[in-house]
Coordinates of C-alpha atoms and ligand atoms in Angstrom, one line a residue:
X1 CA 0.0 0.0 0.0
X2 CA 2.2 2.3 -0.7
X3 CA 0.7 5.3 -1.3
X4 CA -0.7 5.3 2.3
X5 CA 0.8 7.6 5.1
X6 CA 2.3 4.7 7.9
X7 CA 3.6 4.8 11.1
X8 CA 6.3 1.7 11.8
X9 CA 5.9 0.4 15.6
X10 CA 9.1 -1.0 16.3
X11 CA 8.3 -4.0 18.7
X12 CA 11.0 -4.6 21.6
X13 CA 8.9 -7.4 23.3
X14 CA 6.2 -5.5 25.3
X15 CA 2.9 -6.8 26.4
X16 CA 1.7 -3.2 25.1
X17 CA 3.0 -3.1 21.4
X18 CA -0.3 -4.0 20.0
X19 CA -2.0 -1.3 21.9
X20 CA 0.5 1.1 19.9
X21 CA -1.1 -0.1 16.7
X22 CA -4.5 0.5 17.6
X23 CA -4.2 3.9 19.5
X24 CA -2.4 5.4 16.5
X25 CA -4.5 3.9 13.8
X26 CA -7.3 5.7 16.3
X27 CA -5.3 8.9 15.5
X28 CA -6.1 8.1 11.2
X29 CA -3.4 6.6 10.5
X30 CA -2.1 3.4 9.5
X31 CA 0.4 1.6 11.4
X32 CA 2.4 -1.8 11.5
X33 CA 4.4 -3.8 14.0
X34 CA 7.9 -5.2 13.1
X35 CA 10.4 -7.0 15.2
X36 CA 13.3 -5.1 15.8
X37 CA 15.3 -7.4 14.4
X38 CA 13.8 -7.8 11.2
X39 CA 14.2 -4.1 10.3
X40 CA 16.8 -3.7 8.0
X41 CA 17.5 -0.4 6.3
X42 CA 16.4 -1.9 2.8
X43 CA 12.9 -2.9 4.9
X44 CA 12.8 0.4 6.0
X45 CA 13.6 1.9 2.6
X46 CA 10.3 -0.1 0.8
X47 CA 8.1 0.8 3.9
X48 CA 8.8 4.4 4.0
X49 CA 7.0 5.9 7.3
X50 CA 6.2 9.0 8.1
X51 CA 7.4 8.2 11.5
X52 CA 8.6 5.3 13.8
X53 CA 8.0 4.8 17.4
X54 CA 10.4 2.5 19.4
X55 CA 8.3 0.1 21.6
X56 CA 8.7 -0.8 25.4
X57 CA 10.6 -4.1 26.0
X58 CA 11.4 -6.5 29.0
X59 CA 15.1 -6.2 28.5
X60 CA 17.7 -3.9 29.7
X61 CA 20.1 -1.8 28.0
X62 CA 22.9 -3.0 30.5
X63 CA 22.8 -6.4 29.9
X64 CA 25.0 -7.4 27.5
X65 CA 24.2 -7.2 23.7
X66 CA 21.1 -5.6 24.1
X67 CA 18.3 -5.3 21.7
X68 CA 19.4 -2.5 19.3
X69 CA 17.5 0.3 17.2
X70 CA 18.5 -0.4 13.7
X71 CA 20.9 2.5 13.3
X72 CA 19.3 3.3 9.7
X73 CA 16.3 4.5 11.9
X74 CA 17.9 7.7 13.5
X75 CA 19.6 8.4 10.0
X76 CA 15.9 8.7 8.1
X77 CA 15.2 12.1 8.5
X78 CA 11.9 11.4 10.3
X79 CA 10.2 11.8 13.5
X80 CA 11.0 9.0 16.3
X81 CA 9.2 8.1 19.5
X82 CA 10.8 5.8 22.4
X83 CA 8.4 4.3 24.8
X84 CA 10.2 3.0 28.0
X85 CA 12.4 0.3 26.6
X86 CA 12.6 2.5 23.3
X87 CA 13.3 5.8 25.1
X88 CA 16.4 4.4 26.7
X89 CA 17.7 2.2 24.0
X90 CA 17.4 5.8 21.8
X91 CA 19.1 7.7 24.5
X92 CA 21.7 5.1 25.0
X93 CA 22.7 4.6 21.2
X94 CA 22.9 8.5 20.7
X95 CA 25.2 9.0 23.4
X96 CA 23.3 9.2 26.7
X97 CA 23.3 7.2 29.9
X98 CA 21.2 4.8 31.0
X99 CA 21.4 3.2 34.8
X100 CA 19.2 0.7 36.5
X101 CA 17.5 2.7 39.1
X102 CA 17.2 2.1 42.5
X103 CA 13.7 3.4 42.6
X104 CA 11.6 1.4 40.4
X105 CA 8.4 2.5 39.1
X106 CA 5.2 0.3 38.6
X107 CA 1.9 1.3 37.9
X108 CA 0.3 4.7 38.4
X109 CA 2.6 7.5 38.5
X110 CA 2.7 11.2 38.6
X111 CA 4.8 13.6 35.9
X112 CA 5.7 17.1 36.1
X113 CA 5.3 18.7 33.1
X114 CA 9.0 20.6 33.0
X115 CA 9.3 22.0 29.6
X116 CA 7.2 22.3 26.1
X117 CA 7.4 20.4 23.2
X118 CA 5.7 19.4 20.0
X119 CA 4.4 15.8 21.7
X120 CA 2.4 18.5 24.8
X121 CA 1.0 20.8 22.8
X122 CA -2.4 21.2 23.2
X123 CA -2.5 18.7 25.8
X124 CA 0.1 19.2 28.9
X125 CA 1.2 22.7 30.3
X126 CA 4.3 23.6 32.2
X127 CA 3.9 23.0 35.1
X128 CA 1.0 20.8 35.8
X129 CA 1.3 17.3 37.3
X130 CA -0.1 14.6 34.9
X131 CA -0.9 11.0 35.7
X132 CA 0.8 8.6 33.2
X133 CA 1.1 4.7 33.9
X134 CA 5.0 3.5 34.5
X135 CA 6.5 0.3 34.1
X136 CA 10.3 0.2 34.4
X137 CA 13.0 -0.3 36.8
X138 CA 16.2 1.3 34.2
X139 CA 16.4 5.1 33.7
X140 CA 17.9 7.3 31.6
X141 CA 20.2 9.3 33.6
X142 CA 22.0 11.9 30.9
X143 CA 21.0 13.1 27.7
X144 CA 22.3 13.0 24.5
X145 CA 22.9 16.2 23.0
X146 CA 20.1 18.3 21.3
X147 CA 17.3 16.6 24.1
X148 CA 16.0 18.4 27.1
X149 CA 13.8 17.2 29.7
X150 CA 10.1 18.0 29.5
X151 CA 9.0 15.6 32.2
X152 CA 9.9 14.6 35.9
X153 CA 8.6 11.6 37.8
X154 CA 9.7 10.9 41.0
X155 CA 11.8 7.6 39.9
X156 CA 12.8 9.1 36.6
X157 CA 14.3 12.6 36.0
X158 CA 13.9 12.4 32.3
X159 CA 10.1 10.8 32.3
X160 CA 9.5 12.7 28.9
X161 CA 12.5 14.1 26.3
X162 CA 12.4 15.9 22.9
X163 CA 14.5 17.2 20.8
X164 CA 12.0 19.3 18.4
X165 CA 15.1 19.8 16.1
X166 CA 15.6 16.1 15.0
X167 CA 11.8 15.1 16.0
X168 CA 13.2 12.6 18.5
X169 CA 11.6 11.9 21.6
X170 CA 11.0 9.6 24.4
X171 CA 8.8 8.9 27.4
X172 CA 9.6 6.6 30.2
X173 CA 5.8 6.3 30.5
X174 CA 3.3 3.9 28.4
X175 CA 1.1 6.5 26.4
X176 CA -0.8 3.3 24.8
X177 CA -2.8 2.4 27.9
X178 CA -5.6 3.6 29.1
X179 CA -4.4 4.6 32.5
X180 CA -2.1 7.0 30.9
X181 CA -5.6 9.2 30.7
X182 CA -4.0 11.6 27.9
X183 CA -2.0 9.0 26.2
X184 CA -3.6 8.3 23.1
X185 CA -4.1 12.4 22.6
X186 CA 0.0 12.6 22.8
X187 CA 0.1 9.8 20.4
X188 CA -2.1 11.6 18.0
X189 CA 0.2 15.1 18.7
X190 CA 3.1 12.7 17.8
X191 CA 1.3 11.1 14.1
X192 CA -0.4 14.7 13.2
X193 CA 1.4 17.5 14.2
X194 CA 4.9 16.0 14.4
X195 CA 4.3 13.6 11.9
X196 CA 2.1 15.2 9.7
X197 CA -0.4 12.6 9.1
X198 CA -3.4 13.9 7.8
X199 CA -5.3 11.5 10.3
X200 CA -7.4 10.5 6.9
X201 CA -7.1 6.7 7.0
X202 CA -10.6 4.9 7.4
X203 CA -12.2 1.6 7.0
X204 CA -13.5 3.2 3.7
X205 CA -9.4 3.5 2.4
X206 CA -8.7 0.0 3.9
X207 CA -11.8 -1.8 2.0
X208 CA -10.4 0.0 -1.6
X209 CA -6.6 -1.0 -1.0
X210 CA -7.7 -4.6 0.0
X211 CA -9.6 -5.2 -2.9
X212 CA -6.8 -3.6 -4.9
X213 CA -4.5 -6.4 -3.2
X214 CA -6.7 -9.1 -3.6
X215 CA -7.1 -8.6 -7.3
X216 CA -3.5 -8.0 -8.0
X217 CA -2.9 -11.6 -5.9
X218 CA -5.6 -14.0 -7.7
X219 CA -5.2 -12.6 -10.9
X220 CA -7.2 -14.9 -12.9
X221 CA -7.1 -17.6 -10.4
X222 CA -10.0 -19.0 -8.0
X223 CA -10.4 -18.8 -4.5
X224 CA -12.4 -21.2 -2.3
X225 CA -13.4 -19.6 1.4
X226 CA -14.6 -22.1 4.3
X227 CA -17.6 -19.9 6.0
X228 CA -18.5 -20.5 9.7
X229 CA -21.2 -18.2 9.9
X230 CA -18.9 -15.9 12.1
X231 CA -18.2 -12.3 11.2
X232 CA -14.6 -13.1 10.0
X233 CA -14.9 -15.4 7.4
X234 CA -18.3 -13.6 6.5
X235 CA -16.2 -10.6 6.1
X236 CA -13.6 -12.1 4.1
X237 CA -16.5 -13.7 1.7
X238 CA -17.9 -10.8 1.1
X239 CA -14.8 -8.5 0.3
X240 CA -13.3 -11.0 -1.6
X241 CA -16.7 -11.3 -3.8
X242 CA -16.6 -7.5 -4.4
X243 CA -12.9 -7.8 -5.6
X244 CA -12.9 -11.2 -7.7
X245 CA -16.5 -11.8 -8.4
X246 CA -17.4 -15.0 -9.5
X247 CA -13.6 -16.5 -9.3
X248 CA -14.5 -17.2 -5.4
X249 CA -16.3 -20.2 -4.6
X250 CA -17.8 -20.2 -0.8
X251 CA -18.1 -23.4 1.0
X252 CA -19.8 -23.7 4.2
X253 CA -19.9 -27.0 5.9
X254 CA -22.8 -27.5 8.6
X255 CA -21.4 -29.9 11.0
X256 CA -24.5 -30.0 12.8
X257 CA -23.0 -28.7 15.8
X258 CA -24.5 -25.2 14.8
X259 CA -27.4 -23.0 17.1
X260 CA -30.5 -22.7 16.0
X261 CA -31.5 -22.0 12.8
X262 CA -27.6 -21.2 12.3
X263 CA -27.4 -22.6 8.6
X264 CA -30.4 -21.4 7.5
X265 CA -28.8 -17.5 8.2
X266 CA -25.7 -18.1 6.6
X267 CA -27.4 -19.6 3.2
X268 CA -29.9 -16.7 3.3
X269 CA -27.2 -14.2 3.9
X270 CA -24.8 -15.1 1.4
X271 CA -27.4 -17.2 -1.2
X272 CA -30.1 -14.5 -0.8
X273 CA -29.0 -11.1 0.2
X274 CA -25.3 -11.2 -1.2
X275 CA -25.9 -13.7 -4.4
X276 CA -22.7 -15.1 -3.5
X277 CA -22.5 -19.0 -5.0
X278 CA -22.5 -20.8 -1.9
X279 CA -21.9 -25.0 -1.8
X280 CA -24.0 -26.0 1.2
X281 CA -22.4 -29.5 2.8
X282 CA -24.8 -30.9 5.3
X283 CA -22.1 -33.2 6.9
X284 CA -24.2 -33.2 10.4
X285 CA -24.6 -37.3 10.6
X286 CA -20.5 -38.0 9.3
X287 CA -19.6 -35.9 12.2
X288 CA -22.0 -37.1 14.9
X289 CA -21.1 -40.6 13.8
X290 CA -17.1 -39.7 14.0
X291 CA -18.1 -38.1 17.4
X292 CA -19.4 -41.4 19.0
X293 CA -18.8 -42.4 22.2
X294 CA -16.0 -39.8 22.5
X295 CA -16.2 -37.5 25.4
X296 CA -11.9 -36.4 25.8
X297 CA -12.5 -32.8 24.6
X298 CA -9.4 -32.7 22.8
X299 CA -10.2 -36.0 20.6
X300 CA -12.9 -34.1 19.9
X301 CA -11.6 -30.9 18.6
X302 CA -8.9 -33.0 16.4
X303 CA -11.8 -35.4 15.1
X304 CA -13.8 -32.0 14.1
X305 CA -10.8 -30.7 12.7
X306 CA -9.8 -33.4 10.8
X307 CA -13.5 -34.2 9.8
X308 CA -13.7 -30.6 8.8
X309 CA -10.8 -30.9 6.3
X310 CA -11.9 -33.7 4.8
X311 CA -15.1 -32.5 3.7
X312 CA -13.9 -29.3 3.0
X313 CA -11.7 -30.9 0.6
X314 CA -14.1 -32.8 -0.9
X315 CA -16.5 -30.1 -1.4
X316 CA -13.6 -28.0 -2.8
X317 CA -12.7 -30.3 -5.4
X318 CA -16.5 -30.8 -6.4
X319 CA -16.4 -27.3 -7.0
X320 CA -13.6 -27.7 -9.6
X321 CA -10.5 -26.9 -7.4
X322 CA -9.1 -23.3 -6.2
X323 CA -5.6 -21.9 -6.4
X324 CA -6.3 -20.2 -3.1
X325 CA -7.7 -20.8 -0.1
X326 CA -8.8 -17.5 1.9
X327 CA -8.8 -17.0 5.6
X328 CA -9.7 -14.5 8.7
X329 CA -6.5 -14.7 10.1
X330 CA -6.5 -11.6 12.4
X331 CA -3.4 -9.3 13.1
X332 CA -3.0 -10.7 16.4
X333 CA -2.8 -14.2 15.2
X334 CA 0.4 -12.9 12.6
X335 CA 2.1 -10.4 14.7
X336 CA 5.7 -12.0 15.4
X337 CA 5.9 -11.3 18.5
X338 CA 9.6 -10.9 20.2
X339 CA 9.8 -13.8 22.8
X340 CA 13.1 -13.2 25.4
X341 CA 12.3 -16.1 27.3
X342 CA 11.6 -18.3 24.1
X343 CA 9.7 -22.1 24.2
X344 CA 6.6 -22.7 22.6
X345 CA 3.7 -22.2 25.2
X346 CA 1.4 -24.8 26.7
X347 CA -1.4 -25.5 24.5
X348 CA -4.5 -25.0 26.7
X349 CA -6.8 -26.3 23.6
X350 CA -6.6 -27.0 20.3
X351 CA -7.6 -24.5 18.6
X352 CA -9.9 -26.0 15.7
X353 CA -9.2 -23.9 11.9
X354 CA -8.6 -24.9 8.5
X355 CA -4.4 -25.3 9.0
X356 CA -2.9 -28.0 6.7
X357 CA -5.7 -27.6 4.0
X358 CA -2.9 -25.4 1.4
X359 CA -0.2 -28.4 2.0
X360 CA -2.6 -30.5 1.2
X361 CA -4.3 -28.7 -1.9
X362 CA -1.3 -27.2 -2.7
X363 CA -2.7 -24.0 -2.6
X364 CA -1.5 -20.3 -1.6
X365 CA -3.6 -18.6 1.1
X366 CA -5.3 -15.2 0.6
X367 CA -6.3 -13.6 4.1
X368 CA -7.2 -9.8 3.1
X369 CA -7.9 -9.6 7.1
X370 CA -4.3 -10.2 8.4
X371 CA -3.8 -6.6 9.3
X372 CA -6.7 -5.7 11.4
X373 CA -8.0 -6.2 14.7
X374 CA -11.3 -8.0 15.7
X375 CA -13.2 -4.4 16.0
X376 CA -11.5 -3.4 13.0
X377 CA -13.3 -6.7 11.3
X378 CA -16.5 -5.1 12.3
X379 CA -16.2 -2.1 10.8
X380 CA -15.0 -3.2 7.8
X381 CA -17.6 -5.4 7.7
X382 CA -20.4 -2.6 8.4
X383 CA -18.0 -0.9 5.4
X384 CA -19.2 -3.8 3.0
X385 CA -22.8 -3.4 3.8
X386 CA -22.8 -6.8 6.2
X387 CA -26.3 -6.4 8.3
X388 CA -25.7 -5.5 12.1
X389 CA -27.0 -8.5 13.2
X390 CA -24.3 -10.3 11.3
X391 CA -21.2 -8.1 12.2
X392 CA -22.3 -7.7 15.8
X393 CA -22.5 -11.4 16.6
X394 CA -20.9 -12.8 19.6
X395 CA -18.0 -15.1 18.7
X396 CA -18.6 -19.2 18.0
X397 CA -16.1 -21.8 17.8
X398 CA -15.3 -23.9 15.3
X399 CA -15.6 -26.7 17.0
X400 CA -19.5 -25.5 18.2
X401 CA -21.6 -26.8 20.1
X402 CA -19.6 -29.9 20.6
X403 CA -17.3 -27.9 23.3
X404 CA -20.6 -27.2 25.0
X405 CA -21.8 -30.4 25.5
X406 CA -18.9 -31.9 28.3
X407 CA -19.0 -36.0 28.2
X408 CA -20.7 -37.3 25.0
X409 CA -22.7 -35.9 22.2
X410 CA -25.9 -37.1 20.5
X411 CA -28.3 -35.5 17.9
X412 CA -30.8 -35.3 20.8
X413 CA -28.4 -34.0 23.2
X414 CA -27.4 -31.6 20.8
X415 CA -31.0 -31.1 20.1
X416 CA -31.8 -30.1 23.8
X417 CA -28.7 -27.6 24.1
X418 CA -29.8 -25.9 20.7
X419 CA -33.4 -25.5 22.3
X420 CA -32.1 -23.6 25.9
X421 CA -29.4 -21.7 24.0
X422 CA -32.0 -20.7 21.4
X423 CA -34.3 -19.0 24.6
X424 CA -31.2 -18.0 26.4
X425 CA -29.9 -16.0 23.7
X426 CA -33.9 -14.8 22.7
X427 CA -34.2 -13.1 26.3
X428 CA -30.6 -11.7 26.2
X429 CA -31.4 -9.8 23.0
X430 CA -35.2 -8.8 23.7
X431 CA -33.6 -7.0 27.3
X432 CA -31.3 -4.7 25.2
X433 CA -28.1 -7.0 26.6
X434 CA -27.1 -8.6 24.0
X435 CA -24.7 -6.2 22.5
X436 CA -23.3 -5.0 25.9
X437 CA -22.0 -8.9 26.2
X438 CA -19.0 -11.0 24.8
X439 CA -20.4 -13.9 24.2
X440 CA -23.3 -15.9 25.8
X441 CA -24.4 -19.6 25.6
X442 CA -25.7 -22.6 27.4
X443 CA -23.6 -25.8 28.0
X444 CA -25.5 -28.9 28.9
X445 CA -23.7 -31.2 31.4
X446 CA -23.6 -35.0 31.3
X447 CA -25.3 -34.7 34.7
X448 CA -28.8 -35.6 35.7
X449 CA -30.6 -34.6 38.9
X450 CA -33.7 -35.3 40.3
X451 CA -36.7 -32.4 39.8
X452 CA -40.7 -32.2 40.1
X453 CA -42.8 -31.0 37.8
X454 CA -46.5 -31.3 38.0
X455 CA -46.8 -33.7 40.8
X456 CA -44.5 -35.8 39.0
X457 CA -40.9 -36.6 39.6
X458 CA -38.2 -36.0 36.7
X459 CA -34.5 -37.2 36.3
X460 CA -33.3 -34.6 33.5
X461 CA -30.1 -32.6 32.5
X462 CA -28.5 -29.4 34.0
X463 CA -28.0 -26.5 32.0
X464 CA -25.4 -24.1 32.6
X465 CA -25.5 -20.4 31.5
X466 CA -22.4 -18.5 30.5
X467 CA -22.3 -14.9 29.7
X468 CA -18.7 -13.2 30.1
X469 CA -17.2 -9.9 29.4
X470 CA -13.6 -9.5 27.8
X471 CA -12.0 -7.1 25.2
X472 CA -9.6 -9.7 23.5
X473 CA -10.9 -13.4 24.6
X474 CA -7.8 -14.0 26.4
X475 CA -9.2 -12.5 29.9
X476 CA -12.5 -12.6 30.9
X477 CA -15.4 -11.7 33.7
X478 CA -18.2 -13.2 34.2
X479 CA -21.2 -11.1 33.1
X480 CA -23.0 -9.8 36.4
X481 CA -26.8 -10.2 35.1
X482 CA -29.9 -9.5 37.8
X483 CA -31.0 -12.1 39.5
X484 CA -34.9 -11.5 37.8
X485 CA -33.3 -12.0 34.5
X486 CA -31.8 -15.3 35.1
X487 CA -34.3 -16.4 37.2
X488 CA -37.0 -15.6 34.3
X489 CA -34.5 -17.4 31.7
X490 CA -34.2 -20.4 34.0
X491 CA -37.8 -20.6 34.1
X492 CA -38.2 -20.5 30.7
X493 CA -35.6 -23.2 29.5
X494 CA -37.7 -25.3 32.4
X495 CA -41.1 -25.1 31.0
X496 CA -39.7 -25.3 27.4
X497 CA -37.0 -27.3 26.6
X498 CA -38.1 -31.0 27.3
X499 CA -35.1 -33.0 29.0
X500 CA -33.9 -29.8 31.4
X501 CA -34.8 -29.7 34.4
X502 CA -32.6 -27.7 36.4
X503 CA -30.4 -24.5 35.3
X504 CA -27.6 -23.4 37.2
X505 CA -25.1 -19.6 36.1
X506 CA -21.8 -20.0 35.9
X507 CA -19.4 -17.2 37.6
X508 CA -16.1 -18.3 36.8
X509 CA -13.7 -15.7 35.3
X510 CA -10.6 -16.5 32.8
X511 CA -8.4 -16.9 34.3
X512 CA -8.7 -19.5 35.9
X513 CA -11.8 -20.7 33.9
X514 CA -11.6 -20.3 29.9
X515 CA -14.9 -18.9 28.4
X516 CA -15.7 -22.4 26.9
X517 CA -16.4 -25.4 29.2
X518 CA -13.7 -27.3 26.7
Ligands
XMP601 P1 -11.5 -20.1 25.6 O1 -12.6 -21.1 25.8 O2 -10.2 -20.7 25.2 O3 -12.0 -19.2 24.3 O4 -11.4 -19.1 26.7 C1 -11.6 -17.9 24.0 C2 -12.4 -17.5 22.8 O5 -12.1 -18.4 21.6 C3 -13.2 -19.0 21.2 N1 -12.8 -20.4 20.8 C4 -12.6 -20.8 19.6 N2 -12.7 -20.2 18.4 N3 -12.0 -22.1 17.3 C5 -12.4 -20.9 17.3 O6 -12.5 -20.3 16.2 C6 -11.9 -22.8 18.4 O7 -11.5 -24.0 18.4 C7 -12.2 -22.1 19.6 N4 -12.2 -22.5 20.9 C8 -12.6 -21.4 21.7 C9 -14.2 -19.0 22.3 O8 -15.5 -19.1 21.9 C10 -13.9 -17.7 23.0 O9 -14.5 -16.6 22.2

């Protein structure tokens, strides 16, 4: 894209970087993440930013051989920021001092606003005391020439530098979180006024250049796109059909481990409202028979998976074969991420997706969505015209309701679950909640208990409601409804779904719970 004004986030290791990317592509503007040792100054030549900013890092400058700023950076001719890690590995290559500091500083922190510069303007005044969220136990203890300081904290003499000359600067602080209040309004001083972004990138920009890119990549070739139903692969469908036409073939396989009337929605939408050619597998009894007698939730994620690719294969060579295959994949799924401490982490789950399909099919993957973030997705998708209902839906696993049904699954088990989550999800839209929430389903548990109904005794299934709140997926709460709501849903699923007889809410967080039950 490379008529786009861009911002490179040069990534040091920090839990933050991401929050870089999204608070300056807040500001307008478009921005990417690169490991700092992948920036070369031929990278940095083809990429030509507007401006770079240095992220925070868990290493130190005094250790020894210390992750460097690619010198090409400071010899660019445009504006730098260093966050933290960045601000001292900037002050130290241009010939200040850094030392660890005696007086570390964690969390919430005041500055003093000591001199002006470009990055304040607007924002901070001499003088006043700001509140700015810290993270670092090295300081920078001299300058290199042409800085001066512009903010004091109590554990770091040069909190903020500039030199408005060069257009360098550096904060000890994090100006990407939220509990650096006025963070994201420096960030924006930094891309527009220092900068000089115009602040003119939109969703409306991204959906032309991405169906520039697409059709420059298939050329004349044809692209087959598995669709779940959720609002990433419904996204990707439905930019890719605006860019190729009639050269993508969508597949959607209905594994019978959708919610109600699931299938039916994703046919209409894409058949009906889109005219997008749509093969329509109903693979439900393969699956339920693979699933049989299996109740290990990871044997059942790989069976799905496996299952999945089969058919998808199948289904994909009926169609009369693809050169592509096109995917969701989000940017926080392809950020490289610097690991210091290295090793693969524990896999928790498996997570269920079309990997080892282009091996297989020898084909090369198109994934338009690789550069934004889940909310990003969603406007993109409103962008393309995707109803509300559509874009706004709560996430859903591939592996479906299969992870909600712990021990076992049967079509009438998966019948019953369909029927309480169906209500479930009825009441939590028709009270205004459902857009306020996550995600929200039932789970039915592999455990009877004894009820009455009537004057009649019953021996019938628990149901369990879950409902969280989370920005990301990775952390979650559990969603504090009233105690008339879930007492009226409860009710309802009682009455209604026939083999329930009890309903119980569950409260755990993540961590230590996940949001699914497997
Ligand atoms: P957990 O249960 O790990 O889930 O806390 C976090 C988020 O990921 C979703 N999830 C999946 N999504 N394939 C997916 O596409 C999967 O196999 C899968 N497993 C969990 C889950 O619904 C939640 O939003």
């Amino acid at each position: 894209m490379p008529s786009v004004e861009k911002i490179l986030i040069i990534d040091f290791g920090s839990q933050v970087t991401q929050l870089i990317a999204r608070r300056v592509r807040e500001a307008g503007v478009y921005s990417e993440i690169h490991p700092f040792n992948k920036v070369t100054p031929e990278s940095l030549a083809a990429f030509q930013p507007k401006a770079i900013i240095l992220s925070g890092g868990p290493a130190s400058v005094k250790e020894i051989d210390p992750p460097r700023v690619p010198d090409a950076v400071f010899d660019l001719g445009v504006p730098v920021l260093g966050i933290c890690y960045g601000q001292q590995a900037m002050v130290e290559q241009l010939g200040g001092k850094v030392e660890t500091s005696e007086q570390r500083e964690f969390g919430r922190a005041m500055v003093d606003i000591a001199g002006d510069c470009a990055l304040f303007d607007g924002v901070w005044e001499v003088g006043a005391r700001e509140q700015v969220w810290m993270s670092h136990g090295d300081r920078v203890d001299a300058l290199p020439g042409g800085f001066h300081a512009v903010g004091v904290s109590e554990g770091a003499p040069f909190a903020a530098i500039a030199d408005d000359t060069r257009r360098f600067y550096g904060v000890q602080f994090h100006p990407e979180v939220v509990h650096t209040p006025d963070g994201a309004r420096l960030l924006q001083n930094f891309t527009h006024e220092v900068a000089g972004c115009g602040g003119d990138w939109t969703m409306a920009s991204f959906k032309d250049q991405a169906i520039a890119a697409a059709r420059a990549q298939v050329g004349k070739g044809r692209v087959i796109c598995g669709l779940s139903g959720g609002v990433d692969s419904s996204v990707v469908a439905v930019l890719l059909h605006e860019a190729i036409g009639d050269q993508l073939v969508c597949v959607f396989v209905d594994t019978g481990m959708m919610r109600m009337g699931e299938a039916e929605e994703v046919v209409g939408l894409f058949r009906d409202h889109y005219n997008i050619p749509l093969v329509h597998r109903n693979a439900a009894d393969l699956f339920i028979g693979k699933l049989d007698g299996i109740s290990d939730p990871e044997q059942k994620r790989k069976i799905i998976g496996a299952t999945f690719i089969d058919v998808f294969e199948e289904e994909a060579e009926n169609a009369g074969g693809a050169d592509f295959l096109a995917q969701g994949t989000l940017y926080p799924d392809v950020i490289e991420s610097v690991s210091f401490f290295g090793g693969p982490s524990v896999t928790i789950k498996s997570h269920h997706n079309v990997g080892g399909l282009p091996e297989r099919m020898n084909m090369d993957l198109v994934e338009p969505l690789r550069e934004l973030f889940k909310d990003e997705v969603r406007a993109l998708g409103r962008e393309l015209g995707l109803p509300d209902s559509f874009v706004g839906r709560h996430p859903f696993p591939g592996p479906g309701l299969a992870i909600r049904l712990p021990g076992g699954i049967t079509a009438e088990k998966l019948d019953i679950l369909r029927k309480a989550d169906a209500i479930y999800l009825e009441e939590i839209r028709s009270t205004g909640l459902y857009d306020e929430i996550w995600q929200a389903f039932a789970v039915l548990l592999p455990v009877q208990t004894v009820g009455v109904m009537g004057d009649a005794r019953t021996y019938d299934f628990v149901c369990a409601l879950r409902a969280v709140n989370s920005t990301d997926g990775m952390t979650a709460d559990f969603y504090p409804f009233d105690m008339d709501f879930i007492g009226r849903v409860a009710n309802r699923i009682i009455n209604e779904v026939n083999g329930i007889n009890r309903v119980v809410y569950d409260i755990t967080s993540k961590p230590p719970g996940t949001i699914e039950w497997e």
